[in-house]
Structures are given as structure tokens and as C-alpha cells.
CSV table of C-alpha atoms in Angstrom, one decimal:
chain,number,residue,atom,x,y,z
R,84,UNK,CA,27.6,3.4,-16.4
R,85,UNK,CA,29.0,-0.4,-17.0
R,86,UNK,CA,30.9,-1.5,-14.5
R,87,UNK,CA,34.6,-2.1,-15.7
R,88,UNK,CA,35.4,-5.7,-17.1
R,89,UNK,CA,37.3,-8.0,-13.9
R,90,UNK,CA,40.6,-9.0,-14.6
R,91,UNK,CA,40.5,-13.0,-15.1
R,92,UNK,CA,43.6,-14.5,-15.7
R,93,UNK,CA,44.1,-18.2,-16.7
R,94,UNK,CA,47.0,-20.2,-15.7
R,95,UNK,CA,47.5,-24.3,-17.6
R,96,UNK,CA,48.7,-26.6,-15.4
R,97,UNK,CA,47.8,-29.9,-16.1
R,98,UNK,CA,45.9,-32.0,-14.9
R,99,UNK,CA,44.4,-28.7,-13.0
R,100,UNK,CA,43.4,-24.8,-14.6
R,101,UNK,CA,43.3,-22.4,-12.9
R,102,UNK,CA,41.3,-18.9,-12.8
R,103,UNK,CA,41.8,-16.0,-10.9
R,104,UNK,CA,39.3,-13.4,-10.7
R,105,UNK,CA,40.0,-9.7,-9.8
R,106,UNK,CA,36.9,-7.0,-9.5
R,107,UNK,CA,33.3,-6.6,-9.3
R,108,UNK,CA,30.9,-9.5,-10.5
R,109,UNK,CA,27.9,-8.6,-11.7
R,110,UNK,CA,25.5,-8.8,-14.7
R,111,UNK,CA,27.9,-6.2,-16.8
R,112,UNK,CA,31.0,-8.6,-15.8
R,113,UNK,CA,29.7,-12.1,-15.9
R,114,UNK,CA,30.7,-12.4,-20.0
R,115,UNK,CA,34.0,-11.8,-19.2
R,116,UNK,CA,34.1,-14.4,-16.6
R,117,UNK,CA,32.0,-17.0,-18.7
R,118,UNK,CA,34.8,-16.6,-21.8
R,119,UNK,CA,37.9,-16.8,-19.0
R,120,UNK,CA,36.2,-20.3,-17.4
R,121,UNK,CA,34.9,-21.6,-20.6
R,122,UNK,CA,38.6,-20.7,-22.4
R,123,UNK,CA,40.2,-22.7,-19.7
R,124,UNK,CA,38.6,-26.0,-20.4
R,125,UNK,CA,39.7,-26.0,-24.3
R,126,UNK,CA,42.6,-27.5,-22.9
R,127,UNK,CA,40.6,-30.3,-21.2
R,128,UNK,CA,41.5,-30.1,-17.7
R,129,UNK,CA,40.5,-32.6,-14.5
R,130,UNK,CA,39.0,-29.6,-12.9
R,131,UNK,CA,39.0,-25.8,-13.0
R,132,UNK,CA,40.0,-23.9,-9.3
R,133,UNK,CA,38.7,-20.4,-9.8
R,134,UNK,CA,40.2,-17.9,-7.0
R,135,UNK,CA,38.0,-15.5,-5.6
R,136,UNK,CA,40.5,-14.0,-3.1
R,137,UNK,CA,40.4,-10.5,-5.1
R,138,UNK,CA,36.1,-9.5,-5.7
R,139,UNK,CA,36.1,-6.5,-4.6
R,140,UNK,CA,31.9,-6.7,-4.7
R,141,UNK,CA,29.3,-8.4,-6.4
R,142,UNK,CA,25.5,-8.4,-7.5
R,143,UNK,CA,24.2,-11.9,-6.3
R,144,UNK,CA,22.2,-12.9,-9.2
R,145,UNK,CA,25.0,-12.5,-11.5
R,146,UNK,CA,27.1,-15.6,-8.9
R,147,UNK,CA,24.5,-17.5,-10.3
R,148,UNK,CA,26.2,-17.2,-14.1
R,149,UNK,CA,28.7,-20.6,-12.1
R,150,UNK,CA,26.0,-22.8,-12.4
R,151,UNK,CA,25.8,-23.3,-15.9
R,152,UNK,CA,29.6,-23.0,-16.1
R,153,UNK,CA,29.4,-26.1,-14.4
R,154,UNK,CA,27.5,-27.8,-15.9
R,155,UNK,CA,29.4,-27.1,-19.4
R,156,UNK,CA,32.1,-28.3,-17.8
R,157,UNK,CA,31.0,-31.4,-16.4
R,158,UNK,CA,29.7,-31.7,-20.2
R,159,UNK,CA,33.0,-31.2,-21.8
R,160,UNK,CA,35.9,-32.3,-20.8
R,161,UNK,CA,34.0,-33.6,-17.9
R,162,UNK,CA,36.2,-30.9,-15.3
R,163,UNK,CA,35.1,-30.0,-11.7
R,164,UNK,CA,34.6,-26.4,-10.9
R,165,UNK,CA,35.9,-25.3,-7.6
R,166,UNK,CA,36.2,-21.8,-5.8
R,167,UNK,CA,37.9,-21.0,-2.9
R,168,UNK,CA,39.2,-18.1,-1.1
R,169,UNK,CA,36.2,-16.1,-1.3
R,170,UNK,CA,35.7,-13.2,1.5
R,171,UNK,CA,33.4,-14.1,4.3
R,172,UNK,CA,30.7,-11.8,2.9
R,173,UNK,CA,31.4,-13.3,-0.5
R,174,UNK,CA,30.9,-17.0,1.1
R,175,UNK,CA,27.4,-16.0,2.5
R,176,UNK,CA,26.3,-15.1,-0.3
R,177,UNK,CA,27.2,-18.3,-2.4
R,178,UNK,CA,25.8,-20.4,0.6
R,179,UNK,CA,22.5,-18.1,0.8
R,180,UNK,CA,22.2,-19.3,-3.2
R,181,UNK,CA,22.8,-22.5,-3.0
R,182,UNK,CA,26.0,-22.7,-5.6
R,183,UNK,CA,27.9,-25.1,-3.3
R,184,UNK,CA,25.5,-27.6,-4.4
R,185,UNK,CA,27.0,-27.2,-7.3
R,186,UNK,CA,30.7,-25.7,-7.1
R,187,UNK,CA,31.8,-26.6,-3.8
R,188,UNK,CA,33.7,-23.8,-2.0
R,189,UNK,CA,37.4,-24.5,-0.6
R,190,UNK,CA,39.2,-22.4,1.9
R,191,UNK,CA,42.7,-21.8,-0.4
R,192,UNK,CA,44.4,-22.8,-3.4
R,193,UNK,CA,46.0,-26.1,-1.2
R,194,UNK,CA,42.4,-26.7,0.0
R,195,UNK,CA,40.9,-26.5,-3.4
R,196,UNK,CA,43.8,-28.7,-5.3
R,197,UNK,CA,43.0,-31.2,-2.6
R,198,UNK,CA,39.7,-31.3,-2.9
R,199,UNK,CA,40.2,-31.9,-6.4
R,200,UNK,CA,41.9,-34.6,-6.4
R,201,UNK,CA,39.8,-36.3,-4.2
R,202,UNK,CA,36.0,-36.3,-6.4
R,203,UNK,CA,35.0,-38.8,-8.5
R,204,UNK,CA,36.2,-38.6,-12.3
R,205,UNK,CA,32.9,-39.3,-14.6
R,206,UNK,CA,32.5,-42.4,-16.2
R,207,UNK,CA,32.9,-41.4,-20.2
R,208,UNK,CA,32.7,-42.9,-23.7
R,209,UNK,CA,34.6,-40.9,-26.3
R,210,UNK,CA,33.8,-41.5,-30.3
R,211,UNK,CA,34.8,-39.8,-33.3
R,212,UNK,CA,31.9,-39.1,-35.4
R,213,UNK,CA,32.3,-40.5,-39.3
R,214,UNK,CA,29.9,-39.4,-42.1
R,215,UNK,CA,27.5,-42.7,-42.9
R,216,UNK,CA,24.5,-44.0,-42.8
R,217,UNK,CA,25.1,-45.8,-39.4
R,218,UNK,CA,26.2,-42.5,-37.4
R,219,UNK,CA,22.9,-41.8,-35.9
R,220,UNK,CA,22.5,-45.9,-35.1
R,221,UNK,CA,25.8,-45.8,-33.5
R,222,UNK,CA,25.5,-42.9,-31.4
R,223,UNK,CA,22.0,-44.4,-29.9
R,224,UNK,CA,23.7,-47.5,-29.6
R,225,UNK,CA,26.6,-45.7,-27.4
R,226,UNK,CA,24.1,-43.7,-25.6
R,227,UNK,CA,21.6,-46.8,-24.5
R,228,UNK,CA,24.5,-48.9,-23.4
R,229,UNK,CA,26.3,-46.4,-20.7
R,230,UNK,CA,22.5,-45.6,-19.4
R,231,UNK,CA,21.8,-49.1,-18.6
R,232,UNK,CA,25.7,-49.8,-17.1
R,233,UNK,CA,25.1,-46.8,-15.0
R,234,UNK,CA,21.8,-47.0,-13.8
R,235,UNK,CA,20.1,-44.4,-16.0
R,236,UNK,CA,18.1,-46.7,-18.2
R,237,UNK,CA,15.0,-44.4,-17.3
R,238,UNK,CA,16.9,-41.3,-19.3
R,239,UNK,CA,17.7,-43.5,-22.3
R,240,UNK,CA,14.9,-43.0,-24.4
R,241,UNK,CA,15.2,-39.2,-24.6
R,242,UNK,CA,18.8,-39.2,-24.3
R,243,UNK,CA,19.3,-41.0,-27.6
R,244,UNK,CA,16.6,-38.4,-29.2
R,245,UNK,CA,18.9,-35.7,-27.8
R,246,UNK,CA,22.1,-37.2,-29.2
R,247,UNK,CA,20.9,-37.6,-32.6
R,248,UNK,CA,19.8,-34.0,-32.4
R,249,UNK,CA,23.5,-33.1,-31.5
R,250,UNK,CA,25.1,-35.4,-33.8
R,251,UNK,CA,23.2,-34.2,-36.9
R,252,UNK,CA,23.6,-31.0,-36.0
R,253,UNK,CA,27.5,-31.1,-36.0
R,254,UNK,CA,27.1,-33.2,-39.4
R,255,UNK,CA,24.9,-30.5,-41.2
R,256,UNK,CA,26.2,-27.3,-39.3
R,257,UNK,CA,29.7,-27.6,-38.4
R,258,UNK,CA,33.1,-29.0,-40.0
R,259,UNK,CA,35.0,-32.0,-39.3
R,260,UNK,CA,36.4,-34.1,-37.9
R,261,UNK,CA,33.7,-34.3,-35.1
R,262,UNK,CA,34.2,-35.9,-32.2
R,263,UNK,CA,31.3,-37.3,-29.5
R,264,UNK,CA,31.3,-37.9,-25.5
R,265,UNK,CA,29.3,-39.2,-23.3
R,266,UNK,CA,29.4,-39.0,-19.7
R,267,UNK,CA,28.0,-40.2,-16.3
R,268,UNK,CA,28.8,-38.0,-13.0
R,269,UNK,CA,26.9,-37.1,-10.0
R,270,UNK,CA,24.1,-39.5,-11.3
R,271,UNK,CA,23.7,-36.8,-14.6
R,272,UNK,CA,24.1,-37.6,-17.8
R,273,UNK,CA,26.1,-35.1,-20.3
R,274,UNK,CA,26.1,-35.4,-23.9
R,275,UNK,CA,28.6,-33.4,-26.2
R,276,UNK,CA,29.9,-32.8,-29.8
R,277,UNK,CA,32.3,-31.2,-31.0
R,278,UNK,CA,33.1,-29.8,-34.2
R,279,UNK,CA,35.3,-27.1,-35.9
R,280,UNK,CA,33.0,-24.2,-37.2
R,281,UNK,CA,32.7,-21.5,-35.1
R,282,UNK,CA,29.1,-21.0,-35.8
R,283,UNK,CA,26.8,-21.7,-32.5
R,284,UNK,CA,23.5,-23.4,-32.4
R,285,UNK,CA,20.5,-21.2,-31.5
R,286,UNK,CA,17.0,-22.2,-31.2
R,287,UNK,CA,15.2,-20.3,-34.0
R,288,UNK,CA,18.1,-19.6,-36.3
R,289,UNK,CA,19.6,-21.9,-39.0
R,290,UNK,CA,21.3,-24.5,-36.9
R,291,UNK,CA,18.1,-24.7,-34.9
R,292,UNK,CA,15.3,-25.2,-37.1
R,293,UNK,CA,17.1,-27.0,-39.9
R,294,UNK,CA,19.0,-29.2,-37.7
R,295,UNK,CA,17.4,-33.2,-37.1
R,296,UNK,CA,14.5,-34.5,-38.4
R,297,UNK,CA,11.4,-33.0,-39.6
R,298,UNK,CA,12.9,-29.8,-38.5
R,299,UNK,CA,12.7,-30.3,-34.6
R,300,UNK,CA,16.4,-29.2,-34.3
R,301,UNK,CA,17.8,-28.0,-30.9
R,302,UNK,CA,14.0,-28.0,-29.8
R,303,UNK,CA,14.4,-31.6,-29.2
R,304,UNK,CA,17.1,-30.6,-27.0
R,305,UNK,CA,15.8,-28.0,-25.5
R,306,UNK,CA,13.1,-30.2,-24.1
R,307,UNK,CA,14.6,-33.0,-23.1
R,308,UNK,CA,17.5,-31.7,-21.2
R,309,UNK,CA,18.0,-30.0,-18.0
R,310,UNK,CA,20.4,-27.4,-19.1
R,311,UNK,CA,22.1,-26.9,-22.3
R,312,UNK,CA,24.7,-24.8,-24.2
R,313,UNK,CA,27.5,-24.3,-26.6
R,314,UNK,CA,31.0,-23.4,-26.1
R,315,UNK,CA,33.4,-21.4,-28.0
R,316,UNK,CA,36.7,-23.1,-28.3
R,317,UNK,CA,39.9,-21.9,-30.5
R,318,UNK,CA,39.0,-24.6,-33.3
R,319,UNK,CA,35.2,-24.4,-33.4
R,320,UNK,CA,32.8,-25.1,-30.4
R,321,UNK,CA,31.5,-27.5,-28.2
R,322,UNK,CA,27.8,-28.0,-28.1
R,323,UNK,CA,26.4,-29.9,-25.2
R,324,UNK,CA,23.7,-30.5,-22.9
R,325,UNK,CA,22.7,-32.2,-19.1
R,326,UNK,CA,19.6,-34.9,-18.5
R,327,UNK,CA,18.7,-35.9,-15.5
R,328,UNK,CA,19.7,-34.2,-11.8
């Protein structure tokens, strides 16, 4: 029998959001979760504090479902994800899979709003996409020019592949007005568009065999990235991806 939904409710308080999770986690629950943490960063907040105070019990492959969270968040709107208050089993567990190295784990709500504050904010360039023939030009451009500022001139080459790949993608596929960031934190690189069509990308549908040139699509991204994804939002979606890390 599925395991009932957790209850995930999501508080706005900018600069921060916050989530706070209540029930079992597992691979019957995770969607919910995914759609609570994902929701939360439409309104582009500095970091996300997700409160794990009230799991009653998990399955731990499904705590692994906070890794790509995180790395759709770091994508767009370039937010931390941090828990805390986690049971001492539940702590273990996290620690025993390694997600610290990727959300770190706080003790309470203070603990977590203070380590917030104190990371690094990502080094981003933000650019609305236009409909002309230099689009593509410009986006490589943009792309080329924050790898070799930050040190990343070894991803450039297949970063400005996967950028075209995203930005035709939003031009063919999704409705304006588009809009473009890219983003340097934790020595990863995260591309993003975003676009107002609800439709998502998937790798052997429309979007990702018509999409690019010569019909490579998403498959360009899918091989040149680390992790990729696309994220629901109230006006359309995100798409985005990770290189490097």
C-alpha cells in the first residue's frame, strides 16, 4: 500500500524559504517533497532551510532525491539548500550517504538561517533572451567570458554547446519572454533558461529530438553535463543543467 503523502508546508520570507517536512520519506513520498522544494524557489530565494524536525521514518535511497534538488537550485535562482533539525537516526543516515557534501546539515532553524547567511552567493550573469540571428552568438559569448573570469576556461568549450542547446530549445519549444543565467558556485558551472510554456523537455520526445542543430537536442546536454533537469514554475519552467564538480 503507498505510503501516505508528507505534509510539506512552504513559508516566503525573503531573502530565505522555508520548508517543513512532516511524515515518512521514501520513494512513494519523494514527489511531493521534490514539488514543495522546487515550488519554493519560484520566488527566487538566497537559500531554502528545509526542517526535518517532524520525519517520522524514511527509506534511505529516497534522502538521496536532495541531491538533485540541489543542484536545481544552485541552477536557478542560484539558492542554497540547507536542513537541520533532523533526528539523530535521521542525521546518520544523511552522513552514512554522503548528502552533507552537498546540503550541509544544521542543528535548528537559528543554526540553519546562520549558516545561510554566511556561504558564498554565486557569481551570476543574467540576460534576457531576444529572437535574432545573434542569440546563439551572444549566449556563447556570455558563456566563454564568466568561464575564463572564473577559472573554468577548461568547461567552456562544451558549456557553450550546452547553452545553445538550452537556448534554442526555449526559442523553438517554449514562449516568451525568455530569460538566461549563468552561474559560478562551489567551482560548478550552472546554466539555465527560462521560459513560459509549461511543456518540459525530455530526451526522446519533441523538445528533445527537434531541439538544436541537426537534431542533437537535450542529447547535447545530456552529455556534457553532470546533472540536468527542468523545473515547473507557476508561469512555465526552468530548464537547467550543472558542468563541472
Amino acid at each position: 500500500m503507498p505510503t501516505a503523502a508528507p505534509v510539506c508546508r512552504v513559508e516566503l520570507s525573503p531573502p530565505l524559504a522555508y520548508v517543513t517536512v512532516k511524515g515518512r520519506i521514501d520513494p512513494h513520498t519523494t514527489p511531493e517533497l521534490r514539488r514543495s522544494v522546487l515550488g519554493s524557489l519560484a520566488a527566487e530565494p538566497d537559500a531554502v532551510l528545509i526542517d526535518l524536525a517532524g520525519v517520522t521514518g524514511t527509506e534511505p535511497i529516497a534522502l538521496t532525491a536532495f541531491v538533485p534538488l540541489d543542484r536545481a537550485a544552485a541552477a536557478w535562482p542560484g539558492a542554497d539548500l540547507v536542513h537541520h533539525s533532523a533526528s539523530p537516526a535521521l542525521a546518520r543516515e544523511l552522513e552514512d550517504l554522503a548528502i552533507g557534501r552537498h546540503v550541509p546539515l544544521a542543528a535548528d532553524r537559528a543554526a540553519a538561517e546562520a549558516l545561510a547567511a554566511g556561504r558564498s552567493r554565486p557569481v551570476q550573469v543574467r540576460w534576457e533572451i531576444p529572437e535574432g540571428p545573434d542569440v546563439l552568438s551572444g549566449a556563447r559569448d556570455v558563456v566563454r567570458m564568466l568561464c575564463a573570469r572564473e577559472g573554468l576556461s577548461v568547461l567552456a568549450e562544451h558549456a557553450e554547446l550546452v547553452v545553445m542547446e538550452l537556448v534554442v530549445n526555449a526559442l523553438e519549444h517554449g514562449a516568451g519572454p525568455r530569460t538566461a543565467l549563468a552561474s559560478v558556485h562551489r567551482r560548478r558551472l550552472h546554466l539555465a533558461v527560462r521560459d513560459h510554456s509549461p511543456a518540459l523537455p525530455r530526451l526522446g520526445g519533441a523538445a528533445g529530438t527537434e531541439a538544436g542543430s541537426g537534431g542533437r537536442g537535450l542529447v547535447i546536454v545530456e552529455a556534457f553535463t553532470t546533472a540536468w533537469g527542468a523545473t515547473p514554475t507557476p508561469d512555465g519552467k526552468i530548464v537547467w543543467c550543472t558542468l563541472g564538480g
